[in-house]
PDB file of C-alpha atoms in Angstrom:
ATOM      1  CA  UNK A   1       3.535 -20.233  -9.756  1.00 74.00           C
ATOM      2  CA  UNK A   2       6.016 -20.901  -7.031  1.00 78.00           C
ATOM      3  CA  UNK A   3       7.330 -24.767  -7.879  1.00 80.00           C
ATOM      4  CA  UNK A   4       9.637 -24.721  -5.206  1.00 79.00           C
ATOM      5  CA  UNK A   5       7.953 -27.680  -3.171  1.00 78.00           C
ATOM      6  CA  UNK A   6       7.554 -29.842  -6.079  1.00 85.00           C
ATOM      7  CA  UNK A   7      10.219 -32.569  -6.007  1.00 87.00           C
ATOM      8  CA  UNK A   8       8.497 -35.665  -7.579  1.00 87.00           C
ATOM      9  CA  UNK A   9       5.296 -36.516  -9.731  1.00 87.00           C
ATOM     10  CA  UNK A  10       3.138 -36.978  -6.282  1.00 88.00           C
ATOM     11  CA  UNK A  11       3.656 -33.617  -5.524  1.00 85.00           C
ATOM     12  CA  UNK A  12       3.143 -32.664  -9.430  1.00 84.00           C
ATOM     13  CA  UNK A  13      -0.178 -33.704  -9.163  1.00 86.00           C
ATOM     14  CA  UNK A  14      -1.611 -33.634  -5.843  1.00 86.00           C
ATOM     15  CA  UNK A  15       0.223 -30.591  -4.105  1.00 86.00           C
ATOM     16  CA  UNK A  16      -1.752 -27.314  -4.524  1.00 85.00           C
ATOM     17  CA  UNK A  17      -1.264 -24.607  -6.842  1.00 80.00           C
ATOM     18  CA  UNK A  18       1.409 -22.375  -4.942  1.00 81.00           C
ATOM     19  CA  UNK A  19       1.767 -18.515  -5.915  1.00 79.00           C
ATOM     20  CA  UNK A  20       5.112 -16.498  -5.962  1.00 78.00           C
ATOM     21  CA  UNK A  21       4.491 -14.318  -2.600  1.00 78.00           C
ATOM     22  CA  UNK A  22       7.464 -11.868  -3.819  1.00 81.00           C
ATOM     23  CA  UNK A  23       8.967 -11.267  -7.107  1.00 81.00           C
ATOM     24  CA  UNK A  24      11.839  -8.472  -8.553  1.00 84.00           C
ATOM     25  CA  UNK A  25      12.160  -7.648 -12.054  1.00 84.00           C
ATOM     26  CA  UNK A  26      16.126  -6.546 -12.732  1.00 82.00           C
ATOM     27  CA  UNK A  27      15.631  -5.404 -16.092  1.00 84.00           C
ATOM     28  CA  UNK A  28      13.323  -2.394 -16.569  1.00 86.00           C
ATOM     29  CA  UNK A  29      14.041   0.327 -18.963  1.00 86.00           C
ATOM     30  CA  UNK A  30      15.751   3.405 -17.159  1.00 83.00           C
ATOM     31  CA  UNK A  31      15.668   6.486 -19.519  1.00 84.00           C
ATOM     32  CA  UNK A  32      12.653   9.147 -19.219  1.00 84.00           C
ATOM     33  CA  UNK A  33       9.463   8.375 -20.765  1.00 88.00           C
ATOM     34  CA  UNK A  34       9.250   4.880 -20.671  1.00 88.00           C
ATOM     35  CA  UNK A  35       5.927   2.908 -19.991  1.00 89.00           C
ATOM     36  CA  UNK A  36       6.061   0.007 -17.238  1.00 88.00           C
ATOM     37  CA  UNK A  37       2.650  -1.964 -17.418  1.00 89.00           C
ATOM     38  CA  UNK A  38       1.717  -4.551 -14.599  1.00 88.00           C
ATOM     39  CA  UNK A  39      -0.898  -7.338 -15.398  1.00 89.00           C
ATOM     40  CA  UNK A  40      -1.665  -9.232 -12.258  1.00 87.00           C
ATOM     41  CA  UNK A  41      -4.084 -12.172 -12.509  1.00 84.00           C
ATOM     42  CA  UNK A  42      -5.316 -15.099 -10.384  1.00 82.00           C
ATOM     43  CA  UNK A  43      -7.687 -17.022 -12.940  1.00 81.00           C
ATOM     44  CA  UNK A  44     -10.717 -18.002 -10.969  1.00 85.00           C
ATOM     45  CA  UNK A  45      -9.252 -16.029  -7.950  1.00 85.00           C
ATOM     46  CA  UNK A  46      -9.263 -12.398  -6.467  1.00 87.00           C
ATOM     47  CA  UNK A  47      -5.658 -11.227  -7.219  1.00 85.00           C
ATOM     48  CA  UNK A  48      -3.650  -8.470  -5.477  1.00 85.00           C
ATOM     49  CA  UNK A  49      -0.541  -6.834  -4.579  1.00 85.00           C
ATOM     50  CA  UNK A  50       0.419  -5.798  -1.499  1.00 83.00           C
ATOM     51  CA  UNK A  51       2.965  -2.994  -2.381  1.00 83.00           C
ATOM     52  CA  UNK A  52       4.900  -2.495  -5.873  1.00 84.00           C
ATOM     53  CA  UNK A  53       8.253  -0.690  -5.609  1.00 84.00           C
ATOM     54  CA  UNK A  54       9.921   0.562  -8.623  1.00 83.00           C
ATOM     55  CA  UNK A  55      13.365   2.363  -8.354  1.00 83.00           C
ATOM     56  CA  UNK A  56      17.326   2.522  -9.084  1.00 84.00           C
ATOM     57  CA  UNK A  57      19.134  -0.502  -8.087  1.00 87.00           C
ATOM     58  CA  UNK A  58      22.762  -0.098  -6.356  1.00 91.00           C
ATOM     59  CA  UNK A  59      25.522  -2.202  -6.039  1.00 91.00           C
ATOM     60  CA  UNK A  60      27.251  -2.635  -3.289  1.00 93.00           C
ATOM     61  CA  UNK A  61      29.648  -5.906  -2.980  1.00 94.00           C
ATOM     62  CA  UNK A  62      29.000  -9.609  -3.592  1.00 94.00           C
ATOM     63  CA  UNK A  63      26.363 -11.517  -1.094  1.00 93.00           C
ATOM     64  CA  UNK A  64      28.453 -13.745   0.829  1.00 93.00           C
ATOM     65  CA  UNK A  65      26.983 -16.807   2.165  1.00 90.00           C
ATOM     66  CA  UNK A  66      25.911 -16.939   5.868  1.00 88.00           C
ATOM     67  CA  UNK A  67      22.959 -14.828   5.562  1.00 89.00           C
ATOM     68  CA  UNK A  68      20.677 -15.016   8.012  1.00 93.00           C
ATOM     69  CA  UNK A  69      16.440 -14.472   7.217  1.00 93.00           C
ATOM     70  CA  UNK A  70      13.553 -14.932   9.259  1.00 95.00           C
ATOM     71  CA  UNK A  71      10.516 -12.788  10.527  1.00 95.00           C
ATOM     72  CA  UNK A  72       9.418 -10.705  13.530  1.00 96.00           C
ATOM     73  CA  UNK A  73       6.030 -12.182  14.881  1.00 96.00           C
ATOM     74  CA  UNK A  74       3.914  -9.505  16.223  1.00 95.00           C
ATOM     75  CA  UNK A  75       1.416 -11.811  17.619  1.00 97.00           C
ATOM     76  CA  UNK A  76       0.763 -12.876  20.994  1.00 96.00           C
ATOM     77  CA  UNK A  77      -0.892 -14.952  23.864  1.00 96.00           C
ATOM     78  CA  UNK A  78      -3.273 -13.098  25.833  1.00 94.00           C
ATOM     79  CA  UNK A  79      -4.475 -14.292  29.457  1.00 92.00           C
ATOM     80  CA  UNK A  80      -7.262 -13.035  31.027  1.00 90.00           C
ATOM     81  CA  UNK A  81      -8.281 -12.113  34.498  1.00 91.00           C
ATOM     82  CA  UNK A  82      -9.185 -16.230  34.957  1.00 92.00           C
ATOM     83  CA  UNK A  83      -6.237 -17.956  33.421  1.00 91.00           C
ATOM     84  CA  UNK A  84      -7.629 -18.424  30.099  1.00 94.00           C
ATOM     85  CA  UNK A  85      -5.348 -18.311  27.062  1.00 96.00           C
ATOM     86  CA  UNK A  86      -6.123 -16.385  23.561  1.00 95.00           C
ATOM     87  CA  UNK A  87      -4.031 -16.539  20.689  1.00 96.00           C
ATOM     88  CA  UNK A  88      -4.383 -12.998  18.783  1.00 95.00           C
ATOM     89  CA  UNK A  89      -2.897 -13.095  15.695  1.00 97.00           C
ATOM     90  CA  UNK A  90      -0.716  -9.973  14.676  1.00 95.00           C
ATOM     91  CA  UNK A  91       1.339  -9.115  11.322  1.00 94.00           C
ATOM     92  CA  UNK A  92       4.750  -9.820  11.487  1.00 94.00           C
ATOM     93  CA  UNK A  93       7.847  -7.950   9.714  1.00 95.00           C
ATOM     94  CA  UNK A  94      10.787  -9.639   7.504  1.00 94.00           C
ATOM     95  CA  UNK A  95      13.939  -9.545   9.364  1.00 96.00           C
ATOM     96  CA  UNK A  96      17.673 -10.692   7.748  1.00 95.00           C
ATOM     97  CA  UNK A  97      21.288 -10.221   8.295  1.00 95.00           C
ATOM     98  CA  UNK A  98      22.936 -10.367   4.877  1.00 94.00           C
ATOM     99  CA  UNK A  99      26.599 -10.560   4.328  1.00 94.00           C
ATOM    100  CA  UNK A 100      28.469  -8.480   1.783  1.00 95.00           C
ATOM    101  CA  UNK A 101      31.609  -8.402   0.656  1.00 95.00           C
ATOM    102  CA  UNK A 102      32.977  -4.837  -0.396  1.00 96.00           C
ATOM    103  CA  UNK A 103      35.792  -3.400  -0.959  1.00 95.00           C
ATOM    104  CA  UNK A 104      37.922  -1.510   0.910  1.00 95.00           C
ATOM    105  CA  UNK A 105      38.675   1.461  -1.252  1.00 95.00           C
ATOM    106  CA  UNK A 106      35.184   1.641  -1.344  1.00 95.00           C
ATOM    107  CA  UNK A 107      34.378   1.614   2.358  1.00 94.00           C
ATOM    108  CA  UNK A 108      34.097   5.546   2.909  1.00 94.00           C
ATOM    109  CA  UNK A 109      31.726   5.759   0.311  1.00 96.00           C
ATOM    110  CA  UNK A 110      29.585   2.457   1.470  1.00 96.00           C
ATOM    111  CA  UNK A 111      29.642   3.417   5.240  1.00 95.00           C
ATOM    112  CA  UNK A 112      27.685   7.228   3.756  1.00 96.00           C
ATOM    113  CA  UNK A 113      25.613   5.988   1.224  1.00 96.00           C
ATOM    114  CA  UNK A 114      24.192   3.448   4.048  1.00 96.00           C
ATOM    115  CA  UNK A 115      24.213   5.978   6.760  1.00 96.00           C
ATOM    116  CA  UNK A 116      22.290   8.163   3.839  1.00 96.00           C
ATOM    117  CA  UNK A 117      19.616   5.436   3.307  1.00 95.00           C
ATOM    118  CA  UNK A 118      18.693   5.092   7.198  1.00 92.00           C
ATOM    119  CA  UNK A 119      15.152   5.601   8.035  1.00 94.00           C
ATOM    120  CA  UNK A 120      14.384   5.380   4.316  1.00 93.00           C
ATOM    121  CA  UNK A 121      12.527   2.284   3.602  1.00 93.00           C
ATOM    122  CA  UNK A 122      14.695   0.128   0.917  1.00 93.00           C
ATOM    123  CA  UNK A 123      14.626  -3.031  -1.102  1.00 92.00           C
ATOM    124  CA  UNK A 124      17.336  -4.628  -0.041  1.00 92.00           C
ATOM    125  CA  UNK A 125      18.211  -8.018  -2.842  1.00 90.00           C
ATOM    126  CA  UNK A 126      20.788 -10.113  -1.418  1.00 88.00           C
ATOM    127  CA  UNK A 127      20.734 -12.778  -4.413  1.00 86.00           C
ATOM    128  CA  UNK A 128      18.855 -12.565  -7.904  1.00 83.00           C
ATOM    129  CA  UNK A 129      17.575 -16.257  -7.163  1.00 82.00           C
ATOM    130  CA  UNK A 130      16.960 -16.717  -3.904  1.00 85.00           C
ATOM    131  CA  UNK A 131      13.455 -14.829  -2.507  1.00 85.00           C
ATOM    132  CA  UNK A 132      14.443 -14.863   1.364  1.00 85.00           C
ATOM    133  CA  UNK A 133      17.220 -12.398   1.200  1.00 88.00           C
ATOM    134  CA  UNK A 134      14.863  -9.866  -0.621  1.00 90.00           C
ATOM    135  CA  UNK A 135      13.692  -7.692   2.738  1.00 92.00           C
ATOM    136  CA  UNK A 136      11.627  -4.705   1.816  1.00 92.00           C
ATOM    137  CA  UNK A 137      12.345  -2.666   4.726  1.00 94.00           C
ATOM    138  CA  UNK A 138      14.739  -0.489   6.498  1.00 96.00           C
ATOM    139  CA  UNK A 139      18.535  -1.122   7.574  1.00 96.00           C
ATOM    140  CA  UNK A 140      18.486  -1.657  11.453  1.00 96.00           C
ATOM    141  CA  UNK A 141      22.398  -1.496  11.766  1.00 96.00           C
ATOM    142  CA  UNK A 142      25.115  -2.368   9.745  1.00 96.00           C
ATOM    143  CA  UNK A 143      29.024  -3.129  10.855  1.00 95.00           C
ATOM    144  CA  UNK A 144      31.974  -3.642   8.658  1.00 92.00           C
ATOM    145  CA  UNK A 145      35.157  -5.498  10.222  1.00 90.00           C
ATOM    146  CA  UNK A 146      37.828  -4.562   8.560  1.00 85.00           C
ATOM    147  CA  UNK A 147      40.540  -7.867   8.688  1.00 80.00           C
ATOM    148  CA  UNK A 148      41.962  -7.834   4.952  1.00 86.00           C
ATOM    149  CA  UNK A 149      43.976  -5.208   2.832  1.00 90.00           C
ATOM    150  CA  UNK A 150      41.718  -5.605   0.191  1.00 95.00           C
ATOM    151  CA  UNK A 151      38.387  -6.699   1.083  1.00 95.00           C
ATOM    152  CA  UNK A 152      35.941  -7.029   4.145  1.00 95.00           C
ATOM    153  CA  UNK A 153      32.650  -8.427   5.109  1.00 94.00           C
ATOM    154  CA  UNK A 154      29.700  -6.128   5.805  1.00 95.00           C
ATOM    155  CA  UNK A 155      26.811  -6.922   7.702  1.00 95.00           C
ATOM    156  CA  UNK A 156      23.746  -5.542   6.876  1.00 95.00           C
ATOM    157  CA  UNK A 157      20.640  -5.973   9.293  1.00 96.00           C
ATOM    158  CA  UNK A 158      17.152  -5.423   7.756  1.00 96.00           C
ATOM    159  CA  UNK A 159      13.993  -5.392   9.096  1.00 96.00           C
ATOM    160  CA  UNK A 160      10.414  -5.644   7.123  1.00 93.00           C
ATOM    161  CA  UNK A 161       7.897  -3.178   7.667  1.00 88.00           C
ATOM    162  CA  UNK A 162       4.966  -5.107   8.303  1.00 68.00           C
TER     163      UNK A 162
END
């Protein structure tokens, strides 16, 4: 259950039951042969998944903050030929800008091993606690200022696929 919006007993009790839309498991077993099993249940509802992803993690820097998340709404207003308005309701795609600090003996290596992953649709986990700046998607563009000796600040751009 997602408890997020529950700040006081009101909300304890009256609020409706709220489910986790995403969630990321850091700790799965990584040797061959190992069993994962998934139990997904809504008691007294239809449950479902929309798309499981299971895979190597890698890390890059430390997630700065100043990240920016948000969505791409595919939906529209449609007129017709008499001035009459229609709402038609479209998916929409994740979108963030996630900041990264890396180092700079590193940077060679970073700036491939993104260019590598382009076009390949990623996880990308900014923070272990905070849902928003998880983006399930592809890297849109990515720069790296370089203004230290030691460090710099990536940005990463992600967008969903819807």
């Amino acid at each position: 259950a997602d408890e997020s919006f529950i700040t006081d007993w009101r909300h304890w009790f009256f609020d409706p039951i709220r489910n986790k839309a995403r969630l990321i498991v850091n700790d799965l077993p990584i040797y061959g042969g190992a069993q994962i099993r998934v139990v997904v249940q809504n008691i007294g509802e239809v449950a479902s998944v929309d798309s499981q992803i299971i895979g190597l993690s890698e890390i890059i820097g430390s997630t700065l903050y100043g990240f920016e998340t948000g969505i791409i709404d595919y939906s529209k207003v449609a007129a017709d030929d008499f001035g009459g308005r229609q709402l038609v309701v479209r998916d929409y795609a994740d979108r963030g800008t996630i900041k990264v600090l890396v180092k700079n003996s590193q940077l060679p290596a970073i700036k491939d091993r993104l260019a590598e992953l382009r076009a390949t649709p990623i996880v990308c986990q900014g923070t272990d606690d905070l849902a928003t700046t998880w983006i399930s998607g592809i890297i849109k563009d990515f720069s790296i200022p370089t203004e230290a000796k030691e460090f710099s600040e990536l940005s990463l751009q992600m967008e969903g696929l819807a």
